[in-house]
mmCIF file of N, CA, C and O in Angstrom:
data_model
loop_
_atom_site.group_PDB
_atom_site.id
_atom_site.type_symbol
_atom_site.label_atom_id
_atom_site.label_comp_id
_atom_site.label_asym_id
_atom_site.label_seq_id
_atom_site.Cartn_x
_atom_site.Cartn_y
_atom_site.Cartn_z
ATOM 1 N N MET A 713 -7.889 12.630 -2.610
ATOM 2 C CA MET A 713 -6.776 11.711 -2.537
ATOM 3 C C MET A 713 -6.485 11.389 -1.076
ATOM 4 O O MET A 713 -6.560 12.249 -0.211
ATOM 5 N N ASP A 714 -6.136 10.134 -0.837
ATOM 6 C CA ASP A 714 -5.787 9.691 0.510
ATOM 7 C C ASP A 714 -4.471 10.349 0.906
ATOM 8 O O ASP A 714 -3.453 10.167 0.264
ATOM 9 N N GLU A 715 -4.491 11.124 1.983
ATOM 10 C CA GLU A 715 -3.302 11.861 2.430
ATOM 11 C C GLU A 715 -2.144 10.937 2.777
ATOM 12 O O GLU A 715 -0.982 11.317 2.664
ATOM 13 N N SER A 716 -2.430 9.709 3.214
ATOM 14 C CA SER A 716 -1.356 8.794 3.590
ATOM 15 C C SER A 716 -0.497 8.407 2.390
ATOM 16 O O SER A 716 0.659 8.026 2.553
ATOM 17 N N LEU A 717 -1.034 8.525 1.194
ATOM 18 C CA LEU A 717 -0.261 8.184 -0.006
ATOM 19 C C LEU A 717 0.851 9.196 -0.273
ATOM 20 O O LEU A 717 1.837 8.875 -0.928
ATOM 21 N N LYS A 718 0.698 10.411 0.244
ATOM 22 C CA LYS A 718 1.713 11.438 0.015
ATOM 23 C C LYS A 718 3.037 11.108 0.691
ATOM 24 O O LYS A 718 4.077 11.627 0.312
ATOM 25 N N SER A 719 3.001 10.238 1.697
ATOM 26 C CA SER A 719 4.231 9.911 2.422
ATOM 27 C C SER A 719 5.029 8.772 1.790
ATOM 28 O O SER A 719 6.123 8.457 2.247
ATOM 29 N N ILE A 720 4.497 8.162 0.738
ATOM 30 C CA ILE A 720 5.199 7.052 0.088
ATOM 31 C C ILE A 720 6.405 7.605 -0.659
ATOM 32 O O ILE A 720 6.280 8.478 -1.511
ATOM 33 N N LYS A 721 7.567 7.098 -0.308
ATOM 34 C CA LYS A 721 8.796 7.591 -0.926
ATOM 35 C C LYS A 721 9.180 6.771 -2.167
ATOM 36 O O LYS A 721 9.780 7.289 -3.086
ATOM 37 N N ASP A 722 8.829 5.481 -2.199
ATOM 38 C CA ASP A 722 9.193 4.618 -3.317
ATOM 39 C C ASP A 722 7.990 4.386 -4.222
ATOM 40 O O ASP A 722 7.395 3.313 -4.237
ATOM 41 N N VAL A 723 7.602 5.408 -4.963
ATOM 42 C CA VAL A 723 6.427 5.313 -5.829
ATOM 43 C C VAL A 723 6.681 4.319 -6.955
ATOM 44 O O VAL A 723 5.781 3.593 -7.371
ATOM 45 N N THR A 724 7.910 4.225 -7.446
ATOM 46 C CA THR A 724 8.234 3.261 -8.496
ATOM 47 C C THR A 724 8.000 1.847 -7.978
ATOM 48 O O THR A 724 7.395 1.020 -8.661
ATOM 49 N N GLY A 725 8.447 1.574 -6.752
ATOM 50 C CA GLY A 725 8.209 0.272 -6.153
ATOM 51 C C GLY A 725 6.733 -0.017 -5.978
ATOM 52 O O GLY A 725 6.277 -1.137 -6.186
ATOM 53 N N LEU A 726 5.974 1.001 -5.615
ATOM 54 C CA LEU A 726 4.532 0.859 -5.474
ATOM 55 C C LEU A 726 3.912 0.454 -6.809
ATOM 56 O O LEU A 726 3.103 -0.466 -6.879
ATOM 57 N N ALA A 727 4.318 1.102 -7.881
ATOM 58 C CA ALA A 727 3.773 0.800 -9.209
ATOM 59 C C ALA A 727 4.168 -0.597 -9.671
ATOM 60 O O ALA A 727 3.397 -1.275 -10.339
ATOM 61 N N LEU A 728 5.355 -1.039 -9.301
ATOM 62 C CA LEU A 728 5.826 -2.352 -9.735
ATOM 63 C C LEU A 728 5.203 -3.496 -8.947
ATOM 64 O O LEU A 728 5.224 -4.634 -9.395
ATOM 65 N N ASN A 729 4.649 -3.219 -7.782
ATOM 66 C CA ASN A 729 4.149 -4.276 -6.905
ATOM 67 C C ASN A 729 2.663 -4.173 -6.586
ATOM 68 O O ASN A 729 2.202 -4.773 -5.620
ATOM 69 N N THR A 730 1.931 -3.415 -7.372
ATOM 70 C CA THR A 730 0.497 -3.259 -7.135
ATOM 71 C C THR A 730 -0.246 -3.289 -8.460
ATOM 72 O O THR A 730 0.345 -3.537 -9.510
ATOM 73 N N LEU A 731 -1.522 -2.992 -8.411
ATOM 74 C CA LEU A 731 -2.351 -2.928 -9.612
ATOM 75 C C LEU A 731 -2.375 -1.520 -10.199
ATOM 76 O O LEU A 731 -3.238 -1.189 -10.992
ATOM 77 N N LEU A 732 -1.404 -0.714 -9.786
ATOM 78 C CA LEU A 732 -1.303 0.651 -10.285
ATOM 79 C C LEU A 732 -0.268 0.726 -11.391
ATOM 80 O O LEU A 732 0.671 -0.056 -11.437
ATOM 81 N N ARG A 733 -0.460 1.671 -12.289
ATOM 82 C CA ARG A 733 0.536 1.884 -13.330
ATOM 83 C C ARG A 733 0.809 3.373 -13.456
ATOM 84 O O ARG A 733 -0.046 4.198 -13.125
ATOM 85 N N PRO A 734 1.996 3.715 -13.951
ATOM 86 C CA PRO A 734 2.335 5.141 -14.096
ATOM 87 C C PRO A 734 1.424 5.826 -15.098
ATOM 88 O O PRO A 734 1.096 5.262 -16.130
ATOM 89 N N LEU A 735 1.035 7.033 -14.794
ATOM 90 C CA LEU A 735 0.248 7.838 -15.720
ATOM 91 C C LEU A 735 1.083 9.006 -16.218
ATOM 92 O O LEU A 735 1.180 9.239 -17.407
ATOM 93 N N LYS A 736 1.715 9.725 -15.300
ATOM 94 C CA LYS A 736 2.577 10.844 -15.672
ATOM 95 C C LYS A 736 3.910 10.687 -14.952
ATOM 96 O O LYS A 736 3.961 10.252 -13.811
ATOM 97 N N THR A 737 4.944 11.046 -15.633
ATOM 98 C CA THR A 737 6.254 11.014 -14.997
ATOM 99 C C THR A 737 6.993 12.299 -15.318
ATOM 100 O O THR A 737 6.790 12.899 -16.363
ATOM 101 N N THR A 738 7.834 12.712 -14.398
ATOM 102 C CA THR A 738 8.690 13.870 -14.671
ATOM 103 C C THR A 738 10.061 13.386 -15.136
ATOM 104 O O THR A 738 10.790 14.120 -15.766
ATOM 105 N N SER A 739 10.376 12.138 -14.802
ATOM 106 C CA SER A 739 11.595 11.481 -15.267
ATOM 107 C C SER A 739 11.359 9.983 -15.131
ATOM 108 O O SER A 739 10.409 9.571 -14.472
ATOM 109 N N PRO A 740 12.205 9.147 -15.719
ATOM 110 C CA PRO A 740 11.989 7.698 -15.596
ATOM 111 C C PRO A 740 11.993 7.203 -14.149
ATOM 112 O O PRO A 740 11.437 6.170 -13.844
ATOM 113 N N LEU A 741 12.615 7.929 -13.251
ATOM 114 C CA LEU A 741 12.709 7.489 -11.863
ATOM 115 C C LEU A 741 11.748 8.200 -10.916
ATOM 116 O O LEU A 741 11.700 7.905 -9.738
ATOM 117 N N GLN A 742 10.989 9.168 -11.423
ATOM 118 C CA GLN A 742 10.077 9.917 -10.558
ATOM 119 C C GLN A 742 8.681 9.947 -11.170
ATOM 120 O O GLN A 742 8.434 10.659 -12.132
ATOM 121 N N LEU A 743 7.776 9.185 -10.586
ATOM 122 C CA LEU A 743 6.391 9.148 -11.040
ATOM 123 C C LEU A 743 5.612 10.246 -10.334
ATOM 124 O O LEU A 743 5.829 10.504 -9.161
ATOM 125 N N THR A 744 4.721 10.890 -11.043
ATOM 126 C CA THR A 744 3.917 11.930 -10.408
ATOM 127 C C THR A 744 2.449 11.540 -10.291
ATOM 128 O O THR A 744 1.742 12.088 -9.460
ATOM 129 N N GLU A 745 1.991 10.599 -11.116
ATOM 130 C CA GLU A 745 0.602 10.154 -11.021
ATOM 131 C C GLU A 745 0.529 8.673 -11.345
ATOM 132 O O GLU A 745 1.266 8.173 -12.185
ATOM 133 N N LEU A 746 -0.412 7.995 -10.669
ATOM 134 C CA LEU A 746 -0.659 6.580 -10.911
ATOM 135 C C LEU A 746 -2.131 6.394 -11.212
ATOM 136 O O LEU A 746 -2.964 7.198 -10.808
ATOM 137 N N LYS A 747 -2.469 5.322 -11.909
ATOM 138 C CA LYS A 747 -3.866 4.981 -12.109
ATOM 139 C C LYS A 747 -3.995 3.469 -12.077
ATOM 140 O O LYS A 747 -2.994 2.761 -12.153
ATOM 141 N N PHE A 748 -5.219 2.965 -11.937
ATOM 142 C CA PHE A 748 -5.416 1.533 -11.898
ATOM 143 C C PHE A 748 -5.054 0.922 -13.243
ATOM 144 O O PHE A 748 -5.316 1.495 -14.298
ATOM 145 N N ALA A 749 -4.469 -0.266 -13.173
ATOM 146 C CA ALA A 749 -4.027 -0.944 -14.384
ATOM 147 C C ALA A 749 -5.199 -1.412 -15.242
ATOM 148 O O ALA A 749 -5.073 -1.575 -16.437
ATOM 149 N N HIS A 750 -6.332 -1.610 -14.632
ATOM 150 C CA HIS A 750 -7.478 -2.097 -15.389
ATOM 151 C C HIS A 750 -8.738 -1.440 -14.842
ATOM 152 O O HIS A 750 -8.909 -1.305 -13.632
ATOM 153 N N LEU A 751 -9.623 -1.055 -15.709
ATOM 154 C CA LEU A 751 -10.847 -0.359 -15.322
ATOM 155 C C LEU A 751 -11.688 -1.187 -14.350
ATOM 156 O O LEU A 751 -12.332 -0.630 -13.463
ATOM 157 N N ALA A 752 -11.649 -2.511 -14.473
ATOM 158 C CA ALA A 752 -12.455 -3.361 -13.585
ATOM 159 C C ALA A 752 -12.081 -3.156 -12.121
ATOM 160 O O ALA A 752 -12.948 -3.178 -11.246
ATOM 161 N N PHE A 753 -10.799 -2.952 -11.819
ATOM 162 C CA PHE A 753 -10.385 -2.703 -10.444
ATOM 163 C C PHE A 753 -10.955 -1.380 -9.948
ATOM 164 O O PHE A 753 -11.429 -1.279 -8.820
ATOM 165 N N GLN A 754 -10.905 -0.385 -10.804
ATOM 166 C CA GLN A 754 -11.434 0.927 -10.435
ATOM 167 C C GLN A 754 -12.938 0.830 -10.181
ATOM 168 O O GLN A 754 -13.449 1.366 -9.193
ATOM 169 N N GLU A 755 -13.649 0.128 -11.066
ATOM 170 C CA GLU A 755 -15.094 -0.023 -10.899
ATOM 171 C C GLU A 755 -15.423 -0.773 -9.614
ATOM 172 O O GLU A 755 -16.322 -0.390 -8.869
ATOM 173 N N PHE A 756 -14.690 -1.857 -9.348
ATOM 174 C CA PHE A 756 -14.941 -2.649 -8.150
ATOM 175 C C PHE A 756 -14.698 -1.822 -6.882
ATOM 176 O O PHE A 756 -15.526 -1.811 -5.969
ATOM 177 N N LEU A 757 -13.561 -1.156 -6.807
ATOM 178 C CA LEU A 757 -13.233 -0.401 -5.601
ATOM 179 C C LEU A 757 -14.182 0.772 -5.384
ATOM 180 O O LEU A 757 -14.556 1.083 -4.250
ATOM 181 N N PHE A 758 -14.606 1.413 -6.454
ATOM 182 C CA PHE A 758 -15.591 2.496 -6.339
ATOM 183 C C PHE A 758 -16.918 1.927 -5.832
ATOM 184 O O PHE A 758 -17.548 2.483 -4.927
ATOM 185 N N SER A 759 -17.317 0.784 -6.377
ATOM 186 C CA SER A 759 -18.562 0.137 -5.962
ATOM 187 C C SER A 759 -18.505 -0.292 -4.505
ATOM 188 O O SER A 759 -19.498 -0.215 -3.779
ATOM 189 N N LEU A 760 -17.347 -0.766 -4.071
ATOM 190 C CA LEU A 760 -17.155 -1.159 -2.680
ATOM 191 C C LEU A 760 -17.363 0.044 -1.750
ATOM 192 O O LEU A 760 -18.038 -0.057 -0.718
ATOM 193 N N GLN A 761 -16.816 1.185 -2.147
ATOM 194 C CA GLN A 761 -17.015 2.403 -1.344
ATOM 195 C C GLN A 761 -18.486 2.810 -1.322
ATOM 196 O O GLN A 761 -18.995 3.251 -0.297
ATOM 197 N N LEU A 762 -19.173 2.653 -2.450
ATOM 198 C CA LEU A 762 -20.612 2.951 -2.486
ATOM 199 C C LEU A 762 -21.372 2.030 -1.549
ATOM 200 O O LEU A 762 -22.222 2.483 -0.776
ATOM 201 N N ALA A 763 -21.065 0.741 -1.614
ATOM 202 C CA ALA A 763 -21.770 -0.242 -0.785
ATOM 203 C C ALA A 763 -21.533 0.013 0.698
ATOM 204 O O ALA A 763 -22.419 -0.212 1.520
ATOM 205 N N ARG A 764 -20.357 0.492 1.043
ATOM 206 C CA ARG A 764 -20.038 0.791 2.444
ATOM 207 C C ARG A 764 -20.614 2.126 2.891
ATOM 208 O O ARG A 764 -20.518 2.493 4.054
ATOM 209 N N GLY A 765 -21.168 2.899 1.976
ATOM 210 C CA GLY A 765 -21.713 4.206 2.316
ATOM 211 C C GLY A 765 -20.652 5.281 2.448
ATOM 212 O O GLY A 765 -20.906 6.340 3.018
ATOM 213 N N GLU A 766 -19.453 5.024 1.919
ATOM 214 C CA GLU A 766 -18.356 5.990 2.018
ATOM 215 C C GLU A 766 -18.474 7.108 0.987
ATOM 216 O O GLU A 766 -17.811 8.133 1.111
ATOM 217 N N ILE A 767 -19.302 6.888 -0.007
ATOM 218 C CA ILE A 767 -19.512 7.877 -1.073
ATOM 219 C C ILE A 767 -21.011 8.096 -1.224
ATOM 220 O O ILE A 767 -21.777 7.136 -1.243
ATOM 221 N N VAL A 768 -21.423 9.331 -1.322
ATOM 222 C CA VAL A 768 -22.821 9.661 -1.595
ATOM 223 C C VAL A 768 -22.873 10.223 -3.011
ATOM 224 O O VAL A 768 -22.158 11.169 -3.340
ATOM 225 N N LEU A 769 -23.705 9.607 -3.828
ATOM 226 C CA LEU A 769 -23.782 10.032 -5.226
ATOM 227 C C LEU A 769 -24.691 11.236 -5.408
ATOM 228 O O LEU A 769 -25.752 11.332 -4.803
ATOM 229 N N ASN A 770 -24.259 12.126 -6.253
ATOM 230 C CA ASN A 770 -25.080 13.243 -6.687
ATOM 231 C C ASN A 770 -26.074 12.681 -7.714
ATOM 232 O O ASN A 770 -25.674 11.986 -8.639
ATOM 233 N N PRO A 771 -27.362 12.949 -7.584
ATOM 234 C CA PRO A 771 -28.344 12.395 -8.530
ATOM 235 C C PRO A 771 -28.127 12.853 -9.973
ATOM 236 O O PRO A 771 -28.634 12.231 -10.899
ATOM 237 N N ASN A 772 -27.349 13.892 -10.178
ATOM 238 C CA ASN A 772 -27.085 14.369 -11.535
ATOM 239 C C ASN A 772 -25.930 13.634 -12.205
ATOM 240 O O ASN A 772 -25.699 13.808 -13.390
ATOM 241 N N TRP A 773 -25.194 12.832 -11.441
ATOM 242 C CA TRP A 773 -24.072 12.095 -12.011
ATOM 243 C C TRP A 773 -24.578 10.819 -12.679
ATOM 244 O O TRP A 773 -25.561 10.232 -12.257
ATOM 245 N N THR A 774 -23.873 10.398 -13.700
ATOM 246 C CA THR A 774 -24.199 9.122 -14.336
ATOM 247 C C THR A 774 -22.976 8.220 -14.279
ATOM 248 O O THR A 774 -21.839 8.700 -14.351
ATOM 249 N N PHE A 775 -23.222 6.928 -14.124
ATOM 250 C CA PHE A 775 -22.166 5.939 -14.045
ATOM 251 C C PHE A 775 -22.525 4.741 -14.904
ATOM 252 O O PHE A 775 -23.704 4.475 -15.141
ATOM 253 N N PRO A 776 -21.525 3.980 -15.305
ATOM 254 C CA PRO A 776 -21.815 2.772 -16.088
ATOM 255 C C PRO A 776 -22.631 1.771 -15.259
ATOM 256 O O PRO A 776 -22.521 1.726 -14.029
ATOM 257 N N ASP A 777 -23.425 0.965 -15.935
ATOM 258 C CA ASP A 777 -24.239 -0.043 -15.257
ATOM 259 C C ASP A 777 -23.388 -1.013 -14.445
ATOM 260 O O ASP A 777 -23.843 -1.556 -13.432
ATOM 261 N N GLU A 778 -22.138 -1.227 -14.856
ATOM 262 C CA GLU A 778 -21.251 -2.154 -14.147
ATOM 263 C C GLU A 778 -21.040 -1.735 -12.691
ATOM 264 O O GLU A 778 -20.910 -2.581 -11.805
ATOM 265 N N ILE A 779 -21.023 -0.434 -12.449
ATOM 266 C CA ILE A 779 -20.840 0.068 -11.081
ATOM 267 C C ILE A 779 -21.964 -0.444 -10.189
ATOM 268 O O ILE A 779 -21.727 -0.953 -9.087
ATOM 269 N N PHE A 780 -23.185 -0.336 -10.657
ATOM 270 C CA PHE A 780 -24.331 -0.737 -9.851
ATOM 271 C C PHE A 780 -24.462 -2.255 -9.778
ATOM 272 O O PHE A 780 -24.942 -2.790 -8.776
ATOM 273 N N ALA A 781 -24.003 -2.960 -10.799
ATOM 274 C CA ALA A 781 -23.984 -4.427 -10.750
ATOM 275 C C ALA A 781 -22.980 -4.906 -9.695
ATOM 276 O O ALA A 781 -23.282 -5.806 -8.900
ATOM 277 N N TRP A 782 -21.793 -4.301 -9.679
ATOM 278 C CA TRP A 782 -20.798 -4.623 -8.656
ATOM 279 C C TRP A 782 -21.364 -4.328 -7.266
ATOM 280 O O TRP A 782 -21.239 -5.130 -6.344
ATOM 281 N N LYS A 783 -21.975 -3.156 -7.101
ATOM 282 C CA LYS A 783 -22.510 -2.742 -5.802
ATOM 283 C C LYS A 783 -23.556 -3.741 -5.316
ATOM 284 O O LYS A 783 -23.538 -4.157 -4.152
ATOM 285 N N ALA A 784 -24.458 -4.145 -6.195
ATOM 286 C CA ALA A 784 -25.502 -5.106 -5.823
ATOM 287 C C ALA A 784 -24.879 -6.445 -5.419
ATOM 288 O O ALA A 784 -25.304 -7.062 -4.429
ATOM 289 N N SER A 785 -23.878 -6.873 -6.132
ATOM 290 C CA SER A 785 -23.197 -8.127 -5.823
ATOM 291 C C SER A 785 -22.496 -8.056 -4.464
ATOM 292 O O SER A 785 -22.580 -8.988 -3.656
ATOM 293 N N ILE A 786 -21.822 -6.951 -4.204
ATOM 294 C CA ILE A 786 -21.133 -6.755 -2.923
ATOM 295 C C ILE A 786 -22.134 -6.746 -1.771
ATOM 296 O O ILE A 786 -21.923 -7.391 -0.740
ATOM 297 N N GLU A 787 -23.234 -6.038 -1.949
ATOM 298 C CA GLU A 787 -24.248 -5.963 -0.890
ATOM 299 C C GLU A 787 -24.874 -7.331 -0.638
ATOM 300 O O GLU A 787 -25.107 -7.711 0.514
ATOM 301 N N LYS A 788 -25.124 -8.097 -1.705
ATOM 302 C CA LYS A 788 -25.705 -9.433 -1.558
ATOM 303 C C LYS A 788 -24.752 -10.347 -0.795
ATOM 304 O O LYS A 788 -25.160 -11.048 0.135
ATOM 305 N N GLU A 789 -23.492 -10.349 -1.189
ATOM 306 C CA GLU A 789 -22.513 -11.202 -0.512
ATOM 307 C C GLU A 789 -22.313 -10.784 0.950
ATOM 308 O O GLU A 789 -22.177 -11.644 1.824
ATOM 309 N N SER A 790 -22.323 -9.501 1.197
ATOM 310 C CA SER A 790 -22.185 -9.016 2.568
ATOM 311 C C SER A 790 -23.349 -9.473 3.426
ATOM 312 O O SER A 790 -23.168 -9.902 4.569
ATOM 313 N N ALA A 791 -24.552 -9.378 2.879
ATOM 314 C CA ALA A 791 -25.748 -9.798 3.625
ATOM 315 C C ALA A 791 -25.684 -11.286 3.929
ATOM 316 O O ALA A 791 -26.058 -11.717 5.029
ATOM 317 N N GLU A 792 -25.202 -12.081 2.988
ATOM 318 C CA GLU A 792 -25.108 -13.530 3.205
ATOM 319 C C GLU A 792 -24.048 -13.864 4.259
ATOM 320 O O GLU A 792 -24.220 -14.801 5.031
ATOM 321 N N LEU A 793 -22.970 -13.101 4.279
ATOM 322 C CA LEU A 793 -21.907 -13.355 5.257
ATOM 323 C C LEU A 793 -22.342 -13.055 6.679
ATOM 324 O O LEU A 793 -21.883 -13.687 7.631
ATOM 325 N N TRP A 794 -23.215 -12.056 6.836
ATOM 326 C CA TRP A 794 -23.581 -11.593 8.171
ATOM 327 C C TRP A 794 -24.944 -12.089 8.631
ATOM 328 O O TRP A 794 -25.528 -11.527 9.546
ATOM 329 N N LYS A 795 -25.441 -13.179 8.031
ATOM 330 C CA LYS A 795 -26.729 -13.739 8.457
ATOM 331 C C LYS A 795 -26.624 -14.314 9.844
ATOM 332 O O LYS A 795 -25.675 -14.858 10.275
#
């Protein structure tokens, strides 16, 4: 988890103004966990990290084909931008 997220005091505001939604709450006013509102955002952002080399995959892990399709698309567009 990104350590900078721990300093956010208005987690409810974060959930209301982003692509995140509450997952667990301890009360209606205190959220304890958030997750992406749609799997496509999670797949895209994970693929972006892969394309940037920020994540190294374990060869024993398996992922949906969509992850690698997103990664290929990101790499292709990046290559075209930096020609």
